[in-house]
Structure formats: C-alpha cells, structure tokens
Amino acid sequence: MALLAAGVLLAGAPVNAAPYRPTDDEAVLATVPPASVPNQSEFRSSQKKLTENPNDLATAVEVARLAIREGKAGADLRSFGQAQAALGPWWSQGEPPASARLLRAVIRQNLHDFASAEADLNAILAIDPQNGEARLTRAFVRQTIGALDAAKEDCRKLPSSVRPLEAAICLAGVETATGSSAKALERLAEALAADEAVAADAKAKPETRRWAQALAADAASGLGLTEEANRRFSDAAANSDDVPTLVAYADYLLDAGRPAEVLTLLADRSDADVVLLRLAIAGKAVGDPRASRWASVLGERFAADRANKVAIHQREEARFELEVKGDPATALALAEANWKAQKEIADARLVLQAALAARDRAAAADVLGFIKATGLNDIRIKSLQDQIAEKR
C-alpha cells in the first residue's frame, strides 16, 4: 500500500517521489479497515495522552505497541506508520532507549528493512543478552532472510521469559525450512497441547496459538498430510479476523484446488493487498465477475508502489503478474528481486514457479542451490524441482 500514516512517510519511500494519480476515477487505493473495538479504544486513549506529552517514552511505547499489534493482525502498513510516528522523538537517534529501539526494529522488520532491524536487535542483545523479545524477533528476522543457522542459535538461546509455545514456534520455523517438517509438526503439537493444559494466566496469547496452528498446518501440508493440514488450518482460522492466518489458509485452499472456498473465507474480511490477491486468483479460477475489479485495484496499488519506489510487496506483485495477469517474465523479475530480500519457503517456490512459466530454468539456479544447502524437503517444492530437472 505504501501509504502515509500519521504524517510520517513509511520507510523506503523517497520524500521527493512524485504523487501517483490513478487513471480510474473509481479506483480504491485503500480503505481503512475496522480495528478491533477494544484495541481501537485503548489506542485512541493512549494516543490522546501522547499528543498531550509527545516526549513521554512510556506512552509512546504503549501507542507504538498497540499500532504494531493492529498492523500485524490486519496486514496494514499504515499502522506501522502510526507506530513510527509515536516513536518520532527517538526514531532517528543512534542510541535510543532500548524499549524504543526494540519497537523500531519490529517496525523495520515489518517494512522489510531487515538489515536495519537486525542492527537494532544486535545492539540491544549486546547489552542485554537475556532480552527475550529482542532475541525472538532477531530469530524471525534471520529466518526470513535465510540465515537459518544463526536463527536456530537464537531460538536455542531464548531465555525463560519467552513462553514455551513461542520458543516452539521459533525452532519449528527453522526445522520446517531445513528438511525437518515432521519434527517441527511434532514439536508444535506437543507445545500446543502443553499450552492448553496450563492455567489461564500462563497460556500463550490467542494470536500465538493461531500462529502455531497455522505453522503446524503448513508443515503438514509440506509433508502431504492433507487431513491434518485441513484440521489445523480450520482450527487456526475459526472465529478469527487475523489476516495472516486467513491468508495462509487461503493459500492452502488454492493449492488444494478449492478456490470457491477462498471466496467464502475472505469475503468482507479486509482489503489488504494480501487478501485482494487471493480473492483475485480465486475469482479468476471460478469466473467470478468481481475478479476483474480486484485485479484492477491491485494493479493501481502496485503501480503506486512503483511510482514511490516502494518494494515491500514484491512477493505479492510477482504472484499477481504470474497468476492473475499471466505475465511470467515480469513475474520472474519480481520474484528474483524479492528473493534477494527474503528467503522463506514461499519465496523459493515463487521463483521456481515463475522460472518454469517463463521457460527460464537457469533463473532457478540460486534457489535450487539454497534448497540443497539448507536441506529443505517440501512436496510443493519437490514437484517444481522435478519439473525443472525434466526440462533440462
């Protein structure tokens, strides 16, 4: 979306970028999604306090945390802009207070400025190695950029302040990416069962349980355990408006050839790019008349990103070009650019799919080398590897 939030330009967009003007007068570039009522009320109250005293660090941290929570749940970058605005007095400091620096790292992580996020986290952990939130966040940053050995080390060094389910998610993420999905699935199942058995005040947050269920479902899917993947994705998405969870389930349904269910799952949930992309793909598959509208909105948004030199949505834009517009050459260029920034399973798969569609198997070499080096073993990736090998 690459939009301004709270008067602050999101990271990555140049200040002197020319304004983007859509060609379609009816094009909707963004709609502010409804926030959860309790969180919105709490946010407004804290924001009012911060307006009265913008240099109050404790209030600024509270506002930033609430905005980040909303941004993650709704996949809405504007919330991260609000969080950045709250931390304005400390944002550009070389050595800000640890509480502000940690949230700056989280915001940078979500805006795909992984190098700066890791630098902030390194600085925090150099002073306080037992900072569980910083170490856990660094582990996830390292997983995203493909530094899996370093990520695993962070997961193993998590202090006792990190809840067991969060620690299990950390290790399971590395295991899934390094050929040990069965072990990851077992670890998550045990951790979820253990969390269910503890006292209410010791349980992990609902969003953490959803994350664990979705990660377990994805691991099961990669192992070809369809029944378990179905059950776990259904459990994760039940009564949830959490966009990342819904999107993960939607991707599973698309893989399973069930696009009509995607339209039902995501109906009226959100207009975030990640949601509209799945709707456009599913709508095209079933011939839904709304598909062209979803595609038009996405096209306008991606054009706005390019005009402002924002590269946060390259994974989504690559899929858009490949699966909606049917332009494999453009999709491959975007997928390769995205691969330079992040190296998760979905990113590897996207490069291989685009390389096959563009009949440019040489473009898959770097990803294939990475897969070999990490030991990634996923049936969704394996089928693509086999197709590339057959065409040589």
CSV table of C-alpha atoms in Angstrom, one decimal:
chain,number,residue,atom,x,y,z
A,1,MET,CA,0.0,0.0,0.0
A,2,ALA,CA,2.9,2.3,0.7
A,3,LEU,CA,0.8,5.0,2.2
A,4,LEU,CA,1.5,7.8,4.6
A,5,ALA,CA,0.3,7.2,8.1
A,6,ALA,CA,0.1,9.8,10.9
A,7,GLY,CA,2.0,12.3,8.7
A,8,VAL,CA,5.1,10.0,8.5
A,9,LEU,CA,6.4,8.5,5.3
A,10,LEU,CA,6.9,4.8,5.6
A,11,ALA,CA,10.4,3.5,5.3
A,12,GLY,CA,11.6,3.0,1.8
A,13,ALA,CA,9.6,5.7,0.1
A,14,PRO,CA,11.6,8.7,-1.0
A,15,VAL,CA,10.5,12.1,0.2
A,16,ASN,CA,10.7,13.7,-3.3
A,17,ALA,CA,8.6,10.9,-5.0
A,18,ALA,CA,6.0,12.3,-7.4
A,19,PRO,CA,2.4,11.8,-6.4
A,20,TYR,CA,0.7,8.9,-8.0
A,21,ARG,CA,-2.6,9.6,-9.8
A,22,PRO,CA,-4.7,6.6,-10.7
A,23,THR,CA,-6.2,6.6,-14.2
A,24,ASP,CA,-9.5,5.2,-13.0
A,25,ASP,CA,-11.5,7.7,-11.0
A,26,GLU,CA,-13.2,4.9,-9.1
A,27,ALA,CA,-10.0,3.1,-8.2
A,28,VAL,CA,-9.8,2.4,-4.5
A,29,LEU,CA,-6.2,2.5,-3.4
A,30,ALA,CA,-7.0,1.8,0.2
A,31,THR,CA,-9.9,1.5,2.7
A,32,VAL,CA,-9.1,1.9,6.4
A,33,PRO,CA,-10.1,-1.5,7.9
A,34,PRO,CA,-12.2,-1.6,11.0
A,35,ALA,CA,-9.9,-2.2,14.0
A,36,SER,CA,-11.0,-4.3,16.9
A,37,VAL,CA,-13.1,-2.1,19.2
A,38,PRO,CA,-11.2,-2.8,22.4
A,39,ASN,CA,-7.8,-2.1,20.8
A,40,GLN,CA,-9.1,1.0,19.0
A,41,SER,CA,-10.5,2.4,22.2
A,42,GLU,CA,-7.3,1.7,24.1
A,43,PHE,CA,-5.2,3.1,21.2
A,44,ARG,CA,-7.2,6.4,21.0
A,45,SER,CA,-6.9,6.9,24.7
A,46,SER,CA,-3.1,6.3,24.7
A,47,GLN,CA,-2.7,8.5,21.5
A,48,LYS,CA,-4.5,11.3,23.2
A,49,LYS,CA,-2.1,11.1,26.2
A,50,LEU,CA,0.8,11.1,23.8
A,51,THR,CA,-0.5,14.2,21.9
A,52,GLU,CA,-0.5,16.0,25.2
A,53,ASN,CA,3.0,14.9,26.0
A,54,PRO,CA,4.8,13.6,22.9
A,55,ASN,CA,8.1,13.1,24.7
A,56,ASP,CA,6.7,10.6,27.2
A,57,LEU,CA,8.6,7.5,26.3
A,58,ALA,CA,6.3,5.1,28.2
A,59,THR,CA,3.2,6.4,26.5
A,60,ALA,CA,4.9,6.4,23.1
A,61,VAL,CA,5.9,2.8,23.5
A,62,GLU,CA,2.3,1.9,24.5
A,63,VAL,CA,0.9,3.6,21.4
A,64,ALA,CA,3.5,2.0,19.2
A,65,ARG,CA,2.8,-1.4,20.6
A,66,LEU,CA,-0.9,-1.1,20.0
A,67,ALA,CA,-0.4,0.2,16.5
A,68,ILE,CA,2.0,-2.7,15.7
A,69,ARG,CA,-0.5,-5.2,17.1
A,70,GLU,CA,-3.2,-3.8,14.8
A,71,GLY,CA,-0.8,-3.7,11.8
A,72,LYS,CA,0.1,-7.3,12.2
A,73,ALA,CA,-3.4,-8.6,12.7
A,74,GLY,CA,-4.7,-6.6,9.7
A,75,ALA,CA,-1.7,-6.7,7.4
A,76,ASP,CA,-2.0,-2.9,7.3
A,77,LEU,CA,1.2,-0.9,6.8
A,78,ARG,CA,-0.4,2.3,7.9
A,79,SER,CA,-0.5,1.1,11.4
A,80,PHE,CA,3.3,0.7,11.3
A,81,GLY,CA,3.4,4.3,10.2
A,82,GLN,CA,1.4,5.3,13.2
A,83,ALA,CA,3.8,3.3,15.4
A,84,GLN,CA,6.8,5.0,13.8
A,85,ALA,CA,5.1,8.4,14.3
A,86,ALA,CA,4.6,7.6,18.0
A,87,LEU,CA,8.4,7.0,18.3
A,88,GLY,CA,9.2,10.1,16.4
A,89,PRO,CA,11.4,11.8,19.1
A,90,TRP,CA,13.6,8.7,19.2
A,91,TRP,CA,13.3,7.3,15.7
A,92,SER,CA,16.5,8.8,14.2
A,93,GLN,CA,18.6,8.6,17.3
A,94,GLY,CA,21.7,6.5,17.0
A,95,GLU,CA,21.3,5.1,20.5
A,96,PRO,CA,17.6,5.4,21.5
A,97,PRO,CA,16.3,3.8,24.7
A,98,ALA,CA,16.1,0.0,24.5
A,99,SER,CA,12.2,0.0,24.6
A,100,ALA,CA,12.0,2.4,21.6
A,101,ARG,CA,14.8,0.6,19.8
A,102,LEU,CA,13.1,-2.7,20.1
A,103,LEU,CA,9.9,-1.4,18.6
A,104,ARG,CA,11.9,0.4,15.9
A,105,ALA,CA,13.4,-3.0,15.0
A,106,VAL,CA,9.9,-4.6,14.8
A,107,ILE,CA,8.6,-1.8,12.6
A,108,ARG,CA,11.6,-2.0,10.3
A,109,GLN,CA,11.2,-5.8,10.1
A,110,ASN,CA,7.6,-5.4,9.0
A,111,LEU,CA,8.6,-2.8,6.4
A,112,HIS,CA,11.2,-5.3,5.1
A,113,ASP,CA,14.2,-3.2,6.2
A,114,PHE,CA,15.8,-6.3,7.6
A,115,ALA,CA,19.4,-5.1,7.8
A,116,SER,CA,18.4,-2.1,10.0
A,117,ALA,CA,16.1,-4.2,12.1
A,118,GLU,CA,18.9,-6.8,12.8
A,119,ALA,CA,21.3,-4.0,13.6
A,120,ASP,CA,19.0,-2.6,16.2
A,121,LEU,CA,18.4,-6.1,17.7
A,122,ASN,CA,22.2,-6.8,17.7
A,123,ALA,CA,22.7,-3.6,19.7
A,124,ILE,CA,20.1,-4.5,22.2
A,125,LEU,CA,21.3,-8.0,22.7
A,126,ALA,CA,24.9,-6.9,23.0
A,127,ILE,CA,23.9,-5.0,26.2
A,128,ASP,CA,21.1,-7.4,27.4
A,129,PRO,CA,21.6,-10.9,26.1
A,130,GLN,CA,18.6,-12.1,28.1
A,131,ASN,CA,16.1,-9.8,26.3
A,132,GLY,CA,13.7,-12.4,25.1
A,133,GLU,CA,11.6,-10.3,22.8
A,134,ALA,CA,14.7,-9.0,21.0
A,135,ARG,CA,16.2,-12.4,20.6
A,136,LEU,CA,12.9,-13.9,19.4
A,137,THR,CA,12.5,-11.1,16.9
A,138,ARG,CA,16.0,-11.5,15.7
A,139,ALA,CA,15.5,-15.2,15.2
A,140,PHE,CA,12.4,-14.5,13.0
A,141,VAL,CA,14.3,-11.8,11.0
A,142,ARG,CA,17.1,-14.3,10.4
A,143,GLN,CA,14.7,-16.9,9.3
A,144,THR,CA,13.1,-14.5,6.8
A,145,ILE,CA,16.5,-13.6,5.2
A,146,GLY,CA,17.6,-17.2,5.1
A,147,ALA,CA,20.3,-17.1,7.8
A,148,LEU,CA,18.9,-20.3,9.3
A,149,ASP,CA,21.9,-21.4,11.4
A,150,ALA,CA,22.0,-18.1,13.1
A,151,ALA,CA,18.3,-18.2,13.6
A,152,LYS,CA,18.5,-21.6,15.2
A,153,GLU,CA,21.1,-20.4,17.6
A,154,ASP,CA,18.9,-17.6,18.7
A,155,CYS,CA,16.0,-20.0,19.1
A,156,ARG,CA,18.1,-22.2,21.3
A,157,LYS,CA,19.3,-19.2,23.4
A,158,LEU,CA,15.8,-17.9,24.2
A,159,PRO,CA,15.5,-17.1,27.9
A,160,SER,CA,12.8,-18.5,30.2
A,161,SER,CA,10.9,-15.2,29.9
A,162,VAL,CA,9.8,-16.4,26.4
A,163,ARG,CA,6.7,-18.6,26.6
A,164,PRO,CA,7.3,-22.3,25.6
A,165,LEU,CA,4.8,-22.1,22.7
A,166,GLU,CA,6.8,-19.1,21.3
A,167,ALA,CA,10.0,-21.0,21.7
A,168,ALA,CA,8.5,-24.0,19.9
A,169,ILE,CA,7.3,-21.7,17.0
A,170,CYS,CA,10.8,-20.4,16.7
A,171,LEU,CA,12.5,-23.8,16.4
A,172,ALA,CA,9.7,-25.2,14.3
A,173,GLY,CA,10.2,-22.5,11.7
A,174,VAL,CA,13.8,-23.4,11.3
A,175,GLU,CA,13.1,-27.1,11.2
A,176,THR,CA,10.4,-26.6,8.5
A,177,ALA,CA,12.9,-24.7,6.4
A,178,THR,CA,15.7,-27.2,6.8
A,179,GLY,CA,14.1,-30.5,6.0
A,180,SER,CA,12.7,-31.5,9.4
A,181,SER,CA,9.0,-30.7,8.9
A,182,ALA,CA,7.9,-33.9,10.7
A,183,LYS,CA,10.0,-32.9,13.8
A,184,ALA,CA,8.5,-29.3,13.6
A,185,LEU,CA,5.0,-30.7,13.4
A,186,GLU,CA,5.6,-32.9,16.4
A,187,ARG,CA,7.2,-30.1,18.4
A,188,LEU,CA,4.2,-27.8,17.7
A,189,ALA,CA,1.6,-30.4,18.5
A,190,GLU,CA,3.3,-31.1,21.9
A,191,ALA,CA,3.7,-27.4,22.7
A,192,LEU,CA,0.0,-26.6,21.8
A,193,ALA,CA,-1.2,-29.5,24.0
A,194,ALA,CA,1.0,-28.3,26.9
A,195,ASP,CA,-0.2,-24.7,26.5
A,196,GLU,CA,-3.8,-25.9,26.6
A,197,ALA,CA,-3.1,-27.7,29.9
A,198,VAL,CA,-1.6,-24.8,31.8
A,199,ALA,CA,-3.5,-22.2,33.9
A,200,ALA,CA,-5.3,-19.5,32.1
A,201,ASP,CA,-2.9,-16.7,33.2
A,202,ALA,CA,0.1,-18.8,31.9
A,203,LYS,CA,-1.4,-19.6,28.5
A,204,ALA,CA,0.0,-18.1,25.3
A,205,LYS,CA,-2.0,-15.3,23.6
A,206,PRO,CA,-4.7,-16.4,21.2
A,207,GLU,CA,-2.7,-14.9,18.3
A,208,THR,CA,0.3,-17.0,19.3
A,209,ARG,CA,-1.8,-20.2,19.3
A,210,ARG,CA,-3.2,-19.3,15.9
A,211,TRP,CA,0.3,-18.8,14.6
A,212,ALA,CA,1.4,-22.2,16.0
A,213,GLN,CA,-1.6,-23.9,14.4
A,214,ALA,CA,-1.1,-22.3,11.0
A,215,LEU,CA,2.6,-23.1,11.1
A,216,ALA,CA,1.8,-26.7,12.0
A,217,ALA,CA,-0.8,-26.8,9.2
A,218,ASP,CA,1.7,-25.6,6.7
A,219,ALA,CA,4.3,-28.2,7.9
A,220,ALA,CA,1.6,-30.9,7.5
A,221,SER,CA,0.8,-29.6,4.0
A,222,GLY,CA,4.5,-29.7,3.0
A,223,LEU,CA,4.6,-33.3,4.2
A,224,GLY,CA,1.5,-34.2,2.2
A,225,LEU,CA,-0.6,-34.8,5.3
A,226,THR,CA,-3.8,-33.3,3.9
A,227,GLU,CA,-6.2,-34.3,6.6
A,228,GLU,CA,-4.1,-32.9,9.4
A,229,ALA,CA,-3.4,-29.7,7.4
A,230,ASN,CA,-7.2,-29.3,6.8
A,231,ARG,CA,-7.9,-29.7,10.5
A,232,ARG,CA,-5.2,-27.4,11.8
A,233,PHE,CA,-5.9,-24.6,9.3
A,234,SER,CA,-9.6,-24.8,10.1
A,235,ASP,CA,-8.8,-24.6,13.8
A,236,ALA,CA,-6.4,-21.6,13.3
A,237,ALA,CA,-8.9,-19.6,11.2
A,238,ALA,CA,-12.0,-20.4,13.3
A,239,ASN,CA,-13.7,-17.2,14.6
A,240,SER,CA,-10.6,-15.2,13.6
A,241,ASP,CA,-10.1,-11.9,11.8
A,242,ASP,CA,-6.3,-12.3,11.8
A,243,VAL,CA,-5.3,-11.6,8.2
A,244,PRO,CA,-2.0,-13.5,8.1
A,245,THR,CA,-3.8,-16.7,9.4
A,246,LEU,CA,-6.7,-16.3,6.9
A,247,VAL,CA,-4.2,-15.7,4.0
A,248,ALA,CA,-2.2,-18.8,4.9
A,249,TYR,CA,-5.4,-20.8,4.9
A,250,ALA,CA,-6.4,-19.3,1.6
A,251,ASP,CA,-3.1,-20.3,0.0
A,252,TYR,CA,-3.6,-23.8,1.2
A,253,LEU,CA,-7.1,-23.9,-0.3
A,254,LEU,CA,-5.7,-22.5,-3.6
A,255,ASP,CA,-3.1,-25.2,-3.7
A,256,ALA,CA,-5.8,-27.8,-3.0
A,257,GLY,CA,-7.8,-26.6,-6.0
A,258,ARG,CA,-10.6,-25.2,-3.8
A,259,PRO,CA,-10.8,-21.5,-5.0
A,260,ALA,CA,-14.6,-21.2,-4.2
A,261,GLU,CA,-13.8,-21.8,-0.5
A,262,VAL,CA,-11.3,-18.9,-0.7
A,263,LEU,CA,-14.0,-16.5,-1.8
A,264,THR,CA,-16.1,-17.6,1.2
A,265,LEU,CA,-13.2,-17.5,3.7
A,266,LEU,CA,-12.1,-14.0,2.7
A,267,ALA,CA,-15.4,-12.4,2.0
A,268,ASP,CA,-15.6,-8.9,3.6
A,269,ARG,CA,-12.6,-9.6,5.7
A,270,SER,CA,-10.1,-7.0,4.6
A,271,ASP,CA,-9.0,-5.0,1.6
A,272,ALA,CA,-5.3,-5.6,2.4
A,273,ASP,CA,-3.2,-6.4,-0.7
A,274,VAL,CA,-2.5,-9.9,0.5
A,275,VAL,CA,-6.3,-10.5,0.8
A,276,LEU,CA,-7.2,-9.0,-2.5
A,277,LEU,CA,-4.5,-11.0,-4.3
A,278,ARG,CA,-6.0,-14.3,-3.1
A,279,LEU,CA,-9.5,-13.1,-4.0
A,280,ALA,CA,-8.3,-12.1,-7.5
A,281,ILE,CA,-6.6,-15.5,-8.0
A,282,ALA,CA,-9.6,-17.5,-6.7
A,283,GLY,CA,-12.1,-15.3,-8.6
A,284,LYS,CA,-10.3,-15.8,-11.8
A,285,ALA,CA,-10.3,-19.5,-11.3
A,286,VAL,CA,-14.0,-19.8,-10.8
A,287,GLY,CA,-15.0,-17.0,-13.2
A,288,ASP,CA,-16.3,-14.7,-10.5
A,289,PRO,CA,-17.3,-11.3,-12.1
A,290,ARG,CA,-15.6,-9.5,-9.2
A,291,ALA,CA,-12.2,-10.8,-10.2
A,292,SER,CA,-11.5,-8.1,-12.7
A,293,ARG,CA,-12.3,-5.4,-10.1
A,294,TRP,CA,-10.0,-7.0,-7.6
A,295,ALA,CA,-7.3,-7.2,-10.2
A,296,SER,CA,-7.8,-3.5,-11.2
A,297,VAL,CA,-7.5,-2.3,-7.6
A,298,LEU,CA,-4.3,-4.4,-7.1
A,299,GLY,CA,-2.8,-3.1,-10.4
A,300,GLU,CA,-3.4,0.5,-9.2
A,301,ARG,CA,-1.8,-0.2,-5.9
A,302,PHE,CA,1.3,-1.9,-7.3
A,303,ALA,CA,1.6,1.0,-9.8
A,304,ALA,CA,1.6,3.4,-6.8
A,305,ASP,CA,4.3,1.3,-5.1
A,306,ARG,CA,6.5,1.5,-8.2
A,307,ALA,CA,5.9,5.3,-8.5
A,308,ASN,CA,7.1,5.7,-5.0
A,309,LYS,CA,10.0,3.2,-5.3
A,310,VAL,CA,8.5,1.0,-2.6
A,311,ALA,CA,9.4,-2.7,-2.8
A,312,ILE,CA,7.6,-4.1,0.2
A,313,HIS,CA,5.0,-6.1,-1.9
A,314,GLN,CA,7.3,-7.7,-4.5
A,315,ARG,CA,6.2,-11.2,-3.5
A,316,GLU,CA,2.5,-10.3,-3.9
A,317,GLU,CA,3.1,-8.4,-7.1
A,318,ALA,CA,5.1,-11.3,-8.6
A,319,ARG,CA,2.1,-13.7,-7.9
A,320,PHE,CA,-0.2,-11.1,-9.3
A,321,GLU,CA,1.8,-11.0,-12.6
A,322,LEU,CA,2.1,-14.8,-12.7
A,323,GLU,CA,-1.4,-16.0,-11.6
A,324,VAL,CA,-3.7,-13.1,-12.4
A,325,LYS,CA,-2.2,-11.2,-15.4
A,326,GLY,CA,-0.3,-14.2,-16.9
A,327,ASP,CA,3.0,-12.4,-17.4
A,328,PRO,CA,5.7,-14.9,-16.4
A,329,ALA,CA,8.6,-12.7,-17.5
A,330,THR,CA,7.6,-9.8,-15.3
A,331,ALA,CA,6.7,-12.2,-12.5
A,332,LEU,CA,10.1,-13.8,-12.6
A,333,ALA,CA,11.9,-10.4,-12.5
A,334,LEU,CA,9.9,-9.5,-9.4
A,335,ALA,CA,10.3,-12.9,-7.8
A,336,GLU,CA,14.1,-12.7,-8.2
A,337,ALA,CA,14.2,-9.2,-6.7
A,338,ASN,CA,12.1,-10.4,-3.8
A,339,TRP,CA,14.4,-13.4,-3.3
A,340,LYS,CA,17.3,-11.1,-2.8
A,341,ALA,CA,15.5,-9.6,0.2
A,342,GLN,CA,13.8,-12.6,1.8
A,343,LYS,CA,14.2,-16.4,1.5
A,344,GLU,CA,11.3,-18.1,3.0
A,345,ILE,CA,9.7,-21.3,1.5
A,346,ALA,CA,7.0,-19.2,-0.3
A,347,ASP,CA,9.7,-17.0,-1.8
A,348,ALA,CA,11.7,-20.0,-3.1
A,349,ARG,CA,8.6,-21.6,-4.5
A,350,LEU,CA,7.6,-18.4,-6.3
A,351,VAL,CA,11.0,-18.2,-8.1
A,352,LEU,CA,10.7,-21.8,-9.3
A,353,GLN,CA,7.1,-21.4,-10.5
A,354,ALA,CA,8.0,-18.2,-12.4
A,355,ALA,CA,11.1,-19.7,-13.9
A,356,LEU,CA,9.1,-22.7,-15.2
A,357,ALA,CA,6.4,-20.4,-16.6
A,358,ALA,CA,8.9,-18.1,-18.2
A,359,ARG,CA,10.9,-21.1,-19.6
A,360,ASP,CA,14.0,-19.7,-17.9
A,361,ARG,CA,15.2,-22.6,-15.8
A,362,ALA,CA,18.6,-21.0,-15.4
A,363,ALA,CA,16.9,-18.4,-13.2
A,364,ALA,CA,16.2,-21.1,-10.7
A,365,ALA,CA,19.8,-21.9,-10.0
A,366,ASP,CA,20.3,-19.8,-7.0
A,367,VAL,CA,17.1,-21.0,-5.3
A,368,LEU,CA,18.0,-24.6,-6.1
A,369,GLY,CA,21.4,-24.1,-4.6
A,370,PHE,CA,19.8,-22.7,-1.4
A,371,ILE,CA,17.4,-25.6,-1.2
A,372,LYS,CA,20.3,-28.1,-1.5
A,373,ALA,CA,22.3,-26.2,1.1
A,374,THR,CA,19.5,-26.0,3.7
A,375,GLY,CA,18.1,-29.5,3.1
A,376,LEU,CA,14.6,-28.1,2.5
A,377,ASN,CA,12.2,-31.0,1.8
A,378,ASP,CA,8.7,-30.0,0.9
A,379,ILE,CA,6.5,-31.8,-1.6
A,380,ARG,CA,5.3,-28.5,-3.0
A,381,ILE,CA,8.9,-27.5,-3.7
A,382,LYS,CA,9.9,-31.0,-4.8
A,383,SER,CA,7.4,-31.1,-7.6
A,384,LEU,CA,8.8,-27.9,-9.0
A,385,GLN,CA,12.4,-29.2,-8.7
A,386,ASP,CA,11.4,-32.3,-10.6
A,387,GLN,CA,9.8,-30.3,-13.4
A,388,ILE,CA,12.9,-28.2,-13.8
A,389,ALA,CA,15.1,-31.3,-13.8
A,390,GLU,CA,12.9,-32.9,-16.5
A,391,LYS,CA,13.2,-29.9,-18.8
A,392,ARG,CA,17.0,-29.8,-18.8
